[in-house]
């Protein structure tokens, strides 16, 4: 009788495990394995996804490659700029931005030559990755705020992702890059760097999680966001340990601890203390969308809430 009960108990345990088998969730991370994705690597390493009943798989690639996979259902989420979700949705794609990894866009204009205000760019050549994404939207808004016109007052040169080398070699007077990337590398090399913030002109949040509308109807998105929020919280609380946990994923060539330390202030804001890590600031979105409308990138009357939601954010994770 005892043996029968034991077998029954074992069967029950096995059946419960089968019913509670982790769901595989596929998340596309931009570019290549990199220190910037530490919160997601940490959430996996520390079992935050597992605690939500999820088995996470990461796939790296450019967002232009990942977005079609999301739309085809081959990925469940991607990490990209808010502009990736905005322009895809504006063209009819059923996507939404659901969690902000960065509360403030890391985009900046940097130079090795003195630079203190946007008007200092007049007559200069500024390198940009290309006429797309957050960098292009931000520099256009910055020029507009200073009464400068692209082409007439400032030349924007598409140089791909070679901003660091282009500035060092003097091929451009300045470039649009990131405060937690090129600026850190130059300062670590002992060079004096001048930067122009773009937040006043274009106060958009930074990169974050994007998913399909249909994914919002179940609990998968909430579980993924909650695990990711926990990864954000751990990274902010202990960048050094987060770096050590994540480095085996991105390797020695995927970025430094200094880059991660420069990224953690971007994860937090006054708003997150109340609304939770990963929440989007509605005012920032509205002003940024207005800038995109003014640029002619979006039709008049476009509403910011069309593109993002805070409904999945756990306010207690802050």
Coordinates of N, CA, C and O in Angstrom, one line a residue, residues 136-247:
X136 N 18.8 59.9 -35.8 CA 18.4 60.9 -36.9 C 17.2 61.7 -36.3 O 17.2 62.9 -36.5
X137 N 16.3 61.1 -35.7 CA 15.2 61.9 -35.1 C 15.6 62.9 -34.1 O 15.2 64.1 -34.1
X138 N 16.6 62.5 -33.3 CA 17.1 63.4 -32.2 C 17.9 64.6 -32.8 O 17.7 65.7 -32.4
X139 N 18.8 64.3 -33.8 CA 19.6 65.4 -34.3 C 18.7 66.4 -35.1 O 18.9 67.6 -35.0
X140 N 17.7 65.9 -35.8 CA 16.8 66.8 -36.5 C 16.0 67.7 -35.5 O 15.8 68.9 -35.8
X141 N 15.6 67.1 -34.4 CA 14.9 67.9 -33.4 C 15.8 69.0 -32.8 O 15.4 70.1 -32.5
X142 N 17.1 68.6 -32.5 CA 18.0 69.5 -31.9 C 18.3 70.7 -32.9 O 18.3 71.8 -32.5
X143 N 18.5 70.4 -34.2 CA 18.7 71.4 -35.1 C 17.5 72.4 -35.2 O 17.7 73.6 -35.3
X144 N 16.4 71.8 -35.2 CA 15.1 72.6 -35.3 C 15.0 73.5 -34.1 O 14.6 74.7 -34.3
X145 N 15.4 73.0 -32.9 CA 15.3 73.8 -31.7 C 16.2 75.0 -31.7 O 16.0 76.0 -31.0
X146 N 17.3 74.9 -32.5 CA 18.2 76.0 -32.6 C 18.1 76.8 -33.9 O 18.9 77.7 -34.1
X147 N 17.0 76.6 -34.6 CA 16.7 77.3 -35.8 C 17.7 77.0 -37.0 O 17.9 77.8 -37.9
X148 N 18.3 75.8 -36.9 CA 19.2 75.4 -38.0 C 18.6 74.4 -38.9 O 17.8 73.6 -38.5
X149 N 18.9 74.5 -40.2 CA 18.4 73.7 -41.2 C 19.4 72.7 -41.7 O 20.5 73.0 -42.0
X150 N 19.0 71.4 -41.8 CA 19.8 70.4 -42.4 C 20.1 70.7 -43.8 O 19.2 71.1 -44.6
X151 N 21.4 70.6 -44.2 CA 21.7 70.9 -45.6 C 22.2 72.4 -45.7 O 23.3 72.6 -46.2
X152 N 21.3 73.3 -45.3 CA 21.7 74.7 -45.4 C 22.7 75.2 -44.4 O 23.7 75.8 -44.7
X153 N 22.4 74.8 -43.1 CA 23.3 75.3 -42.0 C 24.2 74.2 -41.5 O 25.4 74.5 -41.1
X154 N 23.8 72.9 -41.5 CA 24.6 71.8 -41.0 C 24.5 70.7 -42.0 O 23.4 70.3 -42.5
X155 N 25.6 70.1 -42.3 CA 25.6 68.9 -43.2 C 25.6 67.7 -42.4 O 26.5 67.5 -41.5
X156 N 24.6 66.8 -42.6 CA 24.6 65.5 -41.9 C 25.1 64.5 -42.9 O 24.6 64.3 -44.0
X157 N 26.2 63.8 -42.5 CA 26.8 62.8 -43.3 C 26.6 61.4 -42.8 O 26.9 61.1 -41.6
X158 N 26.0 60.5 -43.6 CA 25.7 59.2 -43.2 C 27.0 58.4 -43.2 O 27.6 58.2 -44.3
X159 N 27.5 57.9 -42.1 CA 28.8 57.3 -42.0 C 28.7 55.9 -41.3 O 29.7 55.3 -41.0
X160 N 27.4 55.3 -41.3 CA 27.3 54.0 -40.6 C 27.6 54.1 -39.2 O 27.5 55.2 -38.5
X161 N 28.0 53.0 -38.6 CA 28.3 53.0 -37.2 C 29.8 53.2 -36.9 O 30.5 52.4 -36.2
X162 N 30.4 54.2 -37.6 CA 31.8 54.5 -37.5 C 32.1 55.8 -36.8 O 33.1 56.4 -37.0
X163 N 31.1 56.2 -36.0 CA 31.2 57.6 -35.4 C 32.5 57.8 -34.7 O 33.1 58.9 -34.8
X164 N 32.9 56.8 -33.9 CA 34.1 57.0 -33.1 C 35.4 57.2 -33.9 O 36.1 58.2 -33.7
X165 N 35.6 56.4 -34.9 CA 36.7 56.5 -35.8 C 36.6 57.8 -36.6 O 37.7 58.5 -36.9
X166 N 35.4 58.2 -37.1 CA 35.3 59.4 -37.9 C 35.6 60.6 -37.2 O 36.3 61.5 -37.7
X167 N 35.2 60.7 -35.9 CA 35.5 61.9 -35.1 C 37.0 61.9 -34.8 O 37.7 63.0 -34.8
X168 N 37.6 60.8 -34.4 CA 39.0 60.7 -34.1 C 39.9 61.1 -35.3 O 40.9 61.8 -35.1
X169 N 39.5 60.7 -36.5 CA 40.2 61.0 -37.7 C 39.9 62.4 -38.3 O 40.6 62.8 -39.2
X170 N 38.9 63.1 -37.7 CA 38.6 64.4 -38.2 C 37.8 64.4 -39.5 O 37.7 65.4 -40.2
X171 N 37.2 63.2 -39.9 CA 36.5 63.2 -41.1 C 35.1 63.9 -41.0 O 34.5 64.3 -41.9
X172 N 34.7 64.1 -39.7 CA 33.5 64.9 -39.4 C 33.9 65.8 -38.2 O 34.8 65.5 -37.4
X173 N 33.2 66.9 -38.1 CA 33.4 67.8 -37.0 C 32.9 67.2 -35.7 O 33.4 67.5 -34.6
X174 N 31.8 66.5 -35.8 CA 31.1 65.9 -34.6 C 30.3 64.8 -35.1 O 30.2 64.5 -36.3
X175 N 29.7 64.0 -34.2 CA 28.9 62.8 -34.6 C 27.8 62.6 -33.6 O 27.9 63.0 -32.4
X176 N 26.8 61.9 -34.1 CA 25.7 61.6 -33.2 C 26.0 60.2 -32.7 O 26.1 59.2 -33.5
X177 N 26.2 60.0 -31.4 CA 26.5 58.7 -30.8 C 25.7 58.6 -29.5 O 24.6 59.1 -29.3
X178 N 26.4 57.9 -28.5 CA 25.7 57.6 -27.2 C 26.6 58.0 -26.1 O 27.8 57.7 -26.1
X179 N 26.0 58.5 -25.0 CA 26.7 58.9 -23.8 C 27.3 57.7 -23.1 O 28.3 57.8 -22.4
X180 N 26.7 56.5 -23.3 CA 27.2 55.3 -22.7 C 28.0 54.4 -23.6 O 28.1 53.2 -23.4
X181 N 28.5 55.0 -24.7 CA 29.3 54.2 -25.6 C 30.5 55.0 -26.1 O 31.6 55.0 -25.4
X182 N 30.4 55.7 -27.2 CA 31.5 56.4 -27.7 C 32.1 57.4 -26.7 O 33.4 57.5 -26.6
X183 N 31.3 58.1 -26.0 CA 31.8 59.1 -25.1 C 32.6 58.5 -24.0 O 33.7 59.0 -23.6
X184 N 32.1 57.3 -23.5 CA 32.9 56.6 -22.5 C 34.2 56.1 -23.0 O 35.2 56.2 -22.3
X185 N 34.2 55.6 -24.2 CA 35.5 55.1 -24.8 C 36.5 56.2 -24.9 O 37.7 56.0 -24.7
X186 N 36.1 57.3 -25.4 CA 37.0 58.4 -25.6 C 37.6 58.9 -24.2 O 38.8 59.2 -24.1
X187 N 36.7 59.0 -23.3 CA 37.2 59.5 -21.9 C 38.1 58.4 -21.3 O 39.0 58.8 -20.6
X188 N 37.8 57.2 -21.5 CA 38.6 56.1 -20.9 C 40.0 56.2 -21.6 O 41.0 55.8 -21.0
X189 N 40.1 56.7 -22.8 CA 41.3 56.8 -23.5 C 42.1 58.1 -23.2 O 43.1 58.4 -23.7
X190 N 41.5 58.9 -22.2 CA 42.1 60.1 -21.8 C 41.8 61.3 -22.6 O 42.5 62.4 -22.5
X191 N 40.9 61.2 -23.6 CA 40.6 62.4 -24.4 C 39.5 63.2 -23.9 O 38.5 62.7 -23.3
X192 N 39.6 64.5 -24.1 CA 38.5 65.5 -23.7 C 37.4 65.4 -24.7 O 37.7 65.6 -25.9
X193 N 36.2 65.2 -24.2 CA 35.1 65.1 -25.1 C 34.1 66.2 -24.8 O 33.8 66.5 -23.6
X194 N 33.5 66.8 -25.9 CA 32.5 67.8 -25.7 C 31.2 67.2 -26.2 O 31.2 66.5 -27.2
X195 N 30.1 67.4 -25.4 CA 28.8 66.8 -25.8 C 27.7 67.8 -25.8 O 27.8 68.8 -25.1
X196 N 26.7 67.5 -26.6 CA 25.5 68.3 -26.6 C 24.3 67.3 -26.3 O 24.1 66.3 -27.0
X197 N 23.6 67.6 -25.2 CA 22.4 66.8 -24.9 C 21.3 67.1 -25.9 O 21.1 68.2 -26.4
X198 N 20.4 66.1 -26.1 CA 19.3 66.3 -27.0 C 18.0 66.2 -26.3 O 16.9 66.4 -26.9
X199 N 18.0 65.9 -25.0 CA 16.7 65.6 -24.3 C 15.7 66.8 -24.3 O 14.5 66.5 -24.3
X200 N 16.2 68.0 -24.2 CA 15.3 69.1 -24.2 C 14.5 69.2 -25.5 O 13.3 69.5 -25.5
X201 N 15.2 69.0 -26.6 CA 14.5 69.0 -27.9 C 13.8 67.8 -28.2 O 12.8 67.8 -28.9
X202 N 14.3 66.6 -27.8 CA 13.7 65.4 -28.1 C 13.8 64.4 -26.9 O 14.7 63.6 -26.8
X203 N 12.8 64.6 -25.9 CA 12.9 63.8 -24.7 C 12.4 62.4 -24.7 O 11.7 62.0 -23.8
X204 N 12.7 61.7 -25.7 CA 12.2 60.3 -25.9 C 12.9 59.4 -24.9 O 14.0 59.6 -24.6
X205 N 12.1 58.3 -24.5 CA 12.8 57.3 -23.7 C 13.7 56.5 -24.6 O 13.7 56.7 -25.9
X206 N 14.6 55.6 -24.1 CA 15.5 54.9 -24.9 C 15.0 53.5 -25.3 O 13.8 53.3 -25.3
X207 N 15.9 52.7 -25.7 CA 15.5 51.3 -26.2 C 14.7 50.5 -25.1 O 14.9 50.8 -23.9
X208 N 13.9 49.6 -25.6 CA 13.1 48.8 -24.6 C 12.4 47.7 -25.4 O 12.7 47.4 -26.5
X209 N 11.5 47.0 -24.7 CA 10.8 45.8 -25.2 C 9.7 46.2 -26.1 O 8.9 47.1 -25.8
X210 N 9.6 45.5 -27.2 CA 8.5 45.7 -28.2 C 7.9 44.3 -28.5 O 8.6 43.3 -28.6
X211 N 6.6 44.3 -28.6 CA 5.9 43.0 -28.9 C 4.7 43.2 -29.8 O 4.4 44.4 -30.1
X212 N 4.0 42.2 -30.1 CA 2.8 42.2 -31.0 C 1.6 42.5 -30.1 O 1.5 42.1 -28.9
X213 N 0.6 43.2 -30.7 CA -0.6 43.5 -30.0 C -1.3 42.2 -29.5 O -1.8 42.2 -28.3
X214 N -1.2 41.1 -30.2 CA -1.9 39.9 -29.8 C -1.3 39.3 -28.6 O -1.9 38.6 -27.8
X215 N 0.0 39.6 -28.3 CA 0.7 39.0 -27.2 C 0.2 39.7 -25.9 O 0.3 39.2 -24.8
X216 N -0.3 40.9 -26.0 CA -0.8 41.7 -24.9 C -2.1 41.1 -24.2 O -2.4 41.4 -23.1
X217 N -2.8 40.2 -25.0 CA -4.0 39.7 -24.5 C -3.9 38.6 -23.5 O -4.8 38.3 -22.7
X218 N -2.7 37.9 -23.4 CA -2.5 36.9 -22.4 C -1.6 37.4 -21.3 O -1.4 38.6 -21.1
X219 N -1.0 36.4 -20.5 CA -0.2 36.9 -19.4 C 1.3 36.7 -19.7 O 2.1 37.0 -18.9
X220 N 1.6 36.3 -21.0 CA 3.0 36.1 -21.3 C 3.8 37.4 -21.2 O 4.9 37.5 -20.7
X221 N 3.2 38.5 -21.8 CA 3.9 39.7 -21.9 C 4.2 40.3 -20.4 O 5.2 40.8 -20.1
X222 N 3.2 40.1 -19.6 CA 3.3 40.6 -18.2 C 4.5 39.9 -17.5 O 5.2 40.4 -16.7
X223 N 4.6 38.5 -17.7 CA 5.6 37.7 -17.1 C 7.0 38.1 -17.6 O 8.0 38.2 -16.9
X224 N 7.1 38.3 -18.9 CA 8.4 38.7 -19.5 C 8.8 40.1 -19.0 O 10.0 40.3 -18.7
X225 N 7.9 41.0 -19.0 CA 8.2 42.4 -18.5 C 8.6 42.3 -17.0 O 9.6 43.0 -16.6
X226 N 7.9 41.6 -16.2 CA 8.2 41.5 -14.8 C 9.6 40.9 -14.6 O 10.4 41.5 -13.8
X227 N 10.0 39.9 -15.3 CA 11.3 39.3 -15.2 C 12.4 40.3 -15.6 O 13.4 40.5 -15.0
X228 N 12.1 41.0 -16.7 CA 13.0 42.1 -17.2 C 13.2 43.2 -16.2 O 14.3 43.7 -16.1
X229 N 12.1 43.6 -15.6 CA 12.1 44.7 -14.6 C 13.1 44.3 -13.5 O 13.8 45.1 -13.0
X230 N 13.0 43.0 -13.1 CA 13.9 42.5 -12.0 C 15.3 42.6 -12.4 O 16.2 42.9 -11.6
X231 N 15.6 42.3 -13.7 CA 16.9 42.4 -14.3 C 17.4 43.8 -14.2 O 18.6 44.1 -13.9
X232 N 16.5 44.8 -14.6 CA 16.9 46.2 -14.5 C 17.2 46.6 -13.1 O 18.2 47.3 -12.8
X233 N 16.4 46.1 -12.1 CA 16.6 46.5 -10.7 C 17.9 46.0 -10.2 O 18.7 46.7 -9.5
X234 N 18.3 44.7 -10.5 CA 19.5 44.1 -10.0 C 20.7 44.9 -10.7 O 21.7 45.2 -10.0
X235 N 20.6 45.2 -11.9 CA 21.7 45.9 -12.6 C 22.0 47.3 -12.0 O 23.1 47.7 -11.8
X236 N 20.9 48.0 -11.7 CA 21.1 49.3 -11.1 C 21.7 49.2 -9.7 O 22.5 50.0 -9.3
X237 N 21.2 48.2 -8.9 CA 21.7 48.0 -7.5 C 23.1 47.6 -7.4 O 23.8 48.0 -6.5
X238 N 23.6 46.8 -8.4 CA 24.9 46.2 -8.3 C 25.5 46.0 -9.7 O 25.6 44.9 -10.2
X239 N 25.9 47.1 -10.3 CA 26.5 47.0 -11.7 C 27.7 46.1 -11.8 O 27.8 45.4 -12.8
X240 N 28.5 46.1 -10.8 CA 29.7 45.3 -10.9 C 29.4 43.8 -10.9 O 29.9 43.0 -11.7
X241 N 28.5 43.4 -10.0 CA 28.1 42.0 -10.0 C 27.3 41.6 -11.3 O 27.5 40.5 -11.8
X242 N 26.4 42.5 -11.7 CA 25.7 42.3 -12.9 C 26.6 42.1 -14.1 O 26.4 41.2 -14.9
X243 N 27.7 42.9 -14.1 CA 28.7 42.8 -15.2 C 29.3 41.4 -15.2 O 29.5 40.8 -16.2
X244 N 29.7 41.0 -14.0 CA 30.4 39.7 -13.9 C 29.4 38.5 -14.3 O 29.9 37.6 -14.9
X245 N 28.2 38.6 -14.0 CA 27.2 37.6 -14.3 C 27.0 37.6 -15.8 O 26.8 36.5 -16.4
X246 N 27.0 38.7 -16.5 CA 26.6 38.8 -17.9 C 27.8 38.7 -18.8 O 27.6 38.3 -20.0
X247 N 29.0 38.9 -18.3 CA 30.2 39.0 -19.3 C 30.4 37.6 -20.0 O 30.8 37.7 -21.2

